[in-house]
Amino acid sequence: MPQSLFPRYRDAIAHYPTDSGTGTGARKPAALPEDLLISRDGPLSIYYAPFEHPSPKAKVVLLGITPGLTQADNALRIARTELEAGSNEQDILRKARQGGAFSGKMRTPLIAMLDCVGLNAYLGINSCASLFDEHRDWLQSMSAIVFPTFVDGKNYGGSNPTLTGHPALRALMTSHLAPMLDTLQDAVIVPLGPKPEAAIGWVAANHGVRPPLVLRGMPHPSGSNAERIAYFLGRKPREALSNKTNPDKYDQAKALMKALLKQ
């Protein structure tokens, strides 16, 4: 596993600013503090947030592009609260990852899509909602770029530069993504969108890490994908779609995911 950066940023987390307490959702920042900055190259900035904790019992890996500002803020709040409570590093990292990953508005459509393809039945649970609650140890939420990354102050979306188009991004996939995937060979990998799928391909080509069960083709659960998500879930008919959504693509992906989970 990669070496944790938490000790380097421990003091910055201890002083992470809050306006109304340290609980999640108390305040939404405009940006992360500069004392959490890992690197900056022109418009590209990478900040530390505690998303590097592995889940050895993981049965599912949800792979996004990078933690967004909301997720980073939630994780940092949890980490500060745990620091103030005197928790040890591993407990801080575990709780921050579990509480911050795919938090906010993304979680509801994400759970619906996972249940739609039958992942809940594959795992023997009523709903994948329990992956964020009683079965949270089964879930490894992570990102192709493990730490929150921004371009011109906005959440990085996987392009300009591409995931493999910048040395700092490639370095993070080498130092964190590849070894974490290598330890999760028994888990179902769910890349959320084409960019994380491309990251898995890059890791396979450059580091020989090839997860055996990957559910490809699920839309990323962000608000910008609302139409694609609605179609994937059967909530919007084909004839009502705009030309930005390819229904055949999602029909084929959903059918393949369901078939893989029934094997």
Coordinates of C-alpha atoms in Angstrom, one line a residue:
M1 CA 0.0 0.0 0.0
P2 CA 1.2 3.6 -0.6
Q3 CA 2.7 5.5 2.3
S4 CA 0.1 7.7 4.0
L5 CA 0.5 11.5 3.6
F6 CA -1.7 12.1 6.7
P7 CA 1.3 12.8 9.1
R8 CA 2.5 15.6 6.7
Y9 CA -0.9 17.3 6.8
R10 CA -2.0 16.5 10.4
D11 CA -1.5 20.0 11.7
A12 CA -3.4 21.5 8.7
I13 CA -6.3 19.2 9.4
A14 CA -6.3 20.1 13.1
H15 CA -6.8 23.8 12.0
Y16 CA -9.2 23.1 9.2
P17 CA -11.6 26.1 9.3
T18 CA -15.2 25.7 10.1
D19 CA -17.9 28.3 10.6
S20 CA -20.4 26.4 12.7
G21 CA -18.8 23.4 14.3
T22 CA -17.0 20.4 12.8
G23 CA -19.9 18.2 11.7
T24 CA -20.5 17.5 8.1
G25 CA -22.6 19.9 6.2
A26 CA -21.9 22.8 8.5
R27 CA -20.3 25.0 5.8
K28 CA -19.5 24.6 2.2
P29 CA -16.1 26.3 1.4
A30 CA -15.2 28.1 -1.8
A31 CA -11.8 26.4 -1.9
L32 CA -9.5 24.2 0.3
P33 CA -6.9 26.0 2.4
E34 CA -3.4 26.4 0.9
D35 CA -1.8 24.5 3.8
L36 CA -3.4 21.4 2.3
L37 CA -1.8 22.0 -1.1
I38 CA 0.2 19.0 -2.5
S39 CA 1.2 20.5 -5.8
R40 CA 0.2 23.1 -8.4
D41 CA 1.1 23.4 -12.0
G42 CA -0.5 26.2 -13.8
P43 CA -4.3 25.8 -13.5
L44 CA -4.0 22.3 -12.0
S45 CA -4.0 22.1 -8.2
I46 CA -3.9 18.9 -6.1
Y47 CA -4.8 19.1 -2.4
Y48 CA -4.7 16.6 0.5
A49 CA -7.8 15.1 2.0
P50 CA -7.9 11.8 3.9
F51 CA -9.1 9.4 1.2
E52 CA -6.2 6.9 1.2
H53 CA -7.4 4.4 3.8
P54 CA -7.8 0.8 2.4
S55 CA -10.7 -1.4 3.4
P56 CA -9.4 -4.9 3.6
K57 CA -12.9 -6.4 3.8
A58 CA -14.1 -4.6 0.7
K59 CA -16.4 -6.4 -1.7
V60 CA -17.2 -3.4 -3.8
V61 CA -14.9 -0.6 -5.1
L62 CA -16.6 2.5 -6.4
L63 CA -14.1 4.4 -8.6
G64 CA -14.6 8.0 -9.4
I65 CA -12.4 10.6 -11.1
T66 CA -11.3 12.6 -8.0
P67 CA -13.0 13.7 -4.8
G68 CA -14.9 16.9 -5.3
L69 CA -14.8 19.9 -3.0
T70 CA -17.9 18.7 -1.1
Q71 CA -16.5 15.3 -0.5
A72 CA -13.1 16.7 0.5
D73 CA -14.8 19.2 2.9
N74 CA -16.8 16.4 4.6
A75 CA -13.8 14.1 5.0
L76 CA -11.7 16.9 6.4
R77 CA -14.4 17.9 8.9
I78 CA -14.6 14.3 10.1
A79 CA -10.9 14.0 10.3
R80 CA -10.7 17.2 12.4
T81 CA -13.4 16.0 14.7
E82 CA -11.6 12.6 15.2
L83 CA -8.3 14.4 15.9
E84 CA -10.0 16.5 18.6
A85 CA -11.4 13.3 20.1
G86 CA -7.9 11.8 20.3
S87 CA -8.5 9.0 17.7
N88 CA -5.5 7.2 16.2
E89 CA -4.5 7.7 12.6
Q90 CA -6.0 4.6 11.2
D91 CA -9.4 5.3 12.8
I92 CA -9.3 8.9 11.5
L93 CA -8.6 7.8 8.0
R94 CA -11.2 5.0 8.0
K95 CA -14.0 7.3 9.3
A96 CA -13.0 10.2 7.0
R97 CA -13.1 7.9 4.0
Q98 CA -16.3 6.3 4.9
G99 CA -18.1 9.6 5.7
G100 CA -16.7 11.7 2.9
A101 CA -16.6 9.4 -0.1
F102 CA -19.5 9.9 -2.6
S103 CA -21.3 12.0 0.0
G104 CA -23.7 14.8 -0.9
K105 CA -26.3 14.6 -3.7
M106 CA -24.5 11.9 -5.6
R107 CA -25.2 9.1 -3.1
T108 CA -28.9 8.7 -3.8
P109 CA -28.7 8.1 -7.6
L110 CA -25.6 6.0 -7.1
I111 CA -27.4 3.6 -4.8
A112 CA -30.3 3.4 -7.2
M113 CA -28.1 2.5 -10.1
L114 CA -26.2 -0.2 -8.1
D115 CA -29.5 -1.8 -7.1
C116 CA -30.8 -1.5 -10.6
V117 CA -28.0 -3.8 -12.0
G118 CA -28.4 -6.3 -9.2
L119 CA -25.3 -5.6 -7.1
N120 CA -27.4 -5.7 -3.9
A121 CA -28.7 -9.2 -4.8
Y122 CA -25.1 -10.3 -5.7
L123 CA -24.0 -9.2 -2.2
G124 CA -27.0 -10.7 -0.5
I125 CA -28.3 -7.4 0.9
N126 CA -31.6 -5.6 0.4
S127 CA -30.1 -2.4 -1.0
C128 CA -26.6 -1.0 -1.6
A129 CA -27.6 1.8 0.7
S130 CA -26.3 -0.4 3.5
L131 CA -22.8 -0.1 2.0
F132 CA -22.8 3.4 3.5
D133 CA -24.2 2.1 6.8
E134 CA -24.2 -1.3 8.4
H135 CA -22.0 -2.9 5.6
R136 CA -19.7 0.1 5.2
D137 CA -16.6 -2.2 5.7
W138 CA -17.6 -3.9 2.4
L139 CA -17.2 -0.7 0.4
Q140 CA -14.0 0.9 -0.8
S141 CA -14.9 4.3 -2.3
M142 CA -11.9 5.7 -4.1
S143 CA -10.9 7.7 -7.1
A144 CA -8.5 7.4 -10.0
I145 CA -6.8 10.5 -8.6
V146 CA -7.1 9.8 -4.9
F147 CA -6.7 13.4 -3.7
P148 CA -9.0 16.3 -4.6
T149 CA -7.9 17.9 -7.8
F150 CA -9.0 21.2 -9.4
V151 CA -8.5 23.0 -12.6
D152 CA -8.8 26.8 -12.3
G153 CA -10.4 26.2 -8.9
K154 CA -13.2 23.9 -10.2
N155 CA -13.5 20.2 -9.6
Y156 CA -11.4 18.3 -12.1
G157 CA -13.5 16.4 -14.6
G158 CA -10.9 14.1 -16.2
S159 CA -10.0 16.2 -19.2
N160 CA -7.8 19.3 -19.9
P161 CA -5.4 17.6 -18.9
T162 CA -6.5 14.0 -19.4
L163 CA -5.9 11.5 -16.6
T164 CA -2.8 10.3 -18.3
G165 CA -1.8 13.6 -19.8
H166 CA -0.1 15.2 -16.8
P167 CA 2.9 13.8 -14.9
A168 CA 1.4 14.6 -11.4
L169 CA -1.8 12.7 -12.3
R170 CA 0.1 9.7 -13.6
A171 CA 2.3 9.7 -10.5
L172 CA -0.8 9.5 -8.3
M173 CA -2.2 6.7 -10.3
T174 CA 1.1 4.9 -10.0
S175 CA 1.6 5.6 -6.3
H176 CA -2.0 5.1 -5.1
L177 CA -4.4 3.7 -7.6
A178 CA -2.4 0.8 -8.8
P179 CA -1.4 -0.6 -5.4
M180 CA -4.9 -0.1 -4.0
L181 CA -6.5 -2.0 -6.9
D182 CA -3.9 -4.7 -6.6
T183 CA -5.0 -5.4 -3.0
L184 CA -8.7 -5.6 -4.0
Q185 CA -8.6 -8.4 -6.5
D186 CA -11.7 -10.1 -4.9
A187 CA -13.9 -7.0 -5.1
V188 CA -16.3 -5.9 -7.7
I189 CA -14.9 -2.8 -9.4
V190 CA -17.5 -0.1 -10.5
P191 CA -15.9 2.7 -12.5
L192 CA -18.3 5.6 -12.6
G193 CA -18.0 6.9 -16.1
P194 CA -15.5 6.6 -19.0
K195 CA -12.7 8.5 -17.3
P196 CA -12.3 6.0 -14.4
E197 CA -12.6 3.2 -16.9
A198 CA -9.7 4.7 -18.8
A199 CA -7.7 4.9 -15.6
I200 CA -8.2 1.1 -15.0
G201 CA -7.0 0.5 -18.5
W202 CA -3.9 2.6 -18.0
V203 CA -3.1 0.9 -14.7
A204 CA -3.5 -2.5 -16.4
A205 CA -1.2 -1.5 -19.3
N206 CA 1.4 0.2 -17.2
H207 CA 1.4 -1.8 -14.0
G208 CA -0.2 -5.1 -14.9
V209 CA -3.0 -4.7 -12.4
R210 CA -6.2 -6.2 -14.0
P211 CA -9.2 -6.6 -11.7
P212 CA -11.2 -9.7 -12.6
L213 CA -14.7 -8.3 -12.3
V214 CA -15.3 -4.7 -13.6
L215 CA -18.8 -3.3 -14.2
R216 CA -18.3 -0.9 -17.0
G217 CA -20.7 1.6 -18.5
M218 CA -22.4 3.1 -15.4
P219 CA -23.0 6.9 -15.6
H220 CA -21.2 9.0 -13.0
P221 CA -23.9 10.0 -10.4
S222 CA -23.4 13.7 -10.8
G223 CA -26.1 16.2 -11.5
S224 CA -24.7 16.9 -15.0
N225 CA -25.6 13.3 -15.9
A226 CA -29.3 13.6 -14.7
E227 CA -30.7 12.5 -18.1
R228 CA -28.4 9.5 -18.5
I229 CA -29.1 8.4 -14.9
A230 CA -32.9 8.7 -15.5
Y231 CA -32.7 6.6 -18.6
F232 CA -30.4 4.0 -17.0
L233 CA -32.9 3.7 -14.2
G234 CA -35.9 3.4 -16.6
R235 CA -37.3 6.7 -15.4
K236 CA -37.1 8.5 -18.8
P237 CA -38.3 6.9 -22.0
R238 CA -36.0 6.6 -25.1
E239 CA -38.1 8.9 -27.2
A240 CA -37.8 11.7 -24.7
L241 CA -34.0 11.7 -24.7
S242 CA -31.8 14.5 -26.0
N243 CA -29.1 13.8 -28.6
K244 CA -26.6 13.9 -25.7
T245 CA -27.6 10.5 -24.5
N246 CA -27.0 7.3 -26.4
P247 CA -29.6 4.8 -25.2
D248 CA -28.1 1.8 -26.9
K249 CA -24.8 2.4 -25.1
Y250 CA -26.6 2.3 -21.7
D251 CA -28.9 -0.6 -22.6
Q252 CA -25.9 -2.7 -23.6
A253 CA -23.9 -1.7 -20.5
K254 CA -26.7 -2.4 -18.1
A255 CA -27.4 -5.8 -19.7
L256 CA -23.8 -6.8 -19.5
M257 CA -23.5 -5.7 -15.8
K258 CA -26.6 -7.7 -14.9
A259 CA -25.2 -10.8 -16.7
L260 CA -21.8 -10.5 -15.0
L261 CA -23.4 -10.3 -11.6
K262 CA -25.5 -13.4 -12.2
Q263 CA -22.6 -15.6 -13.1

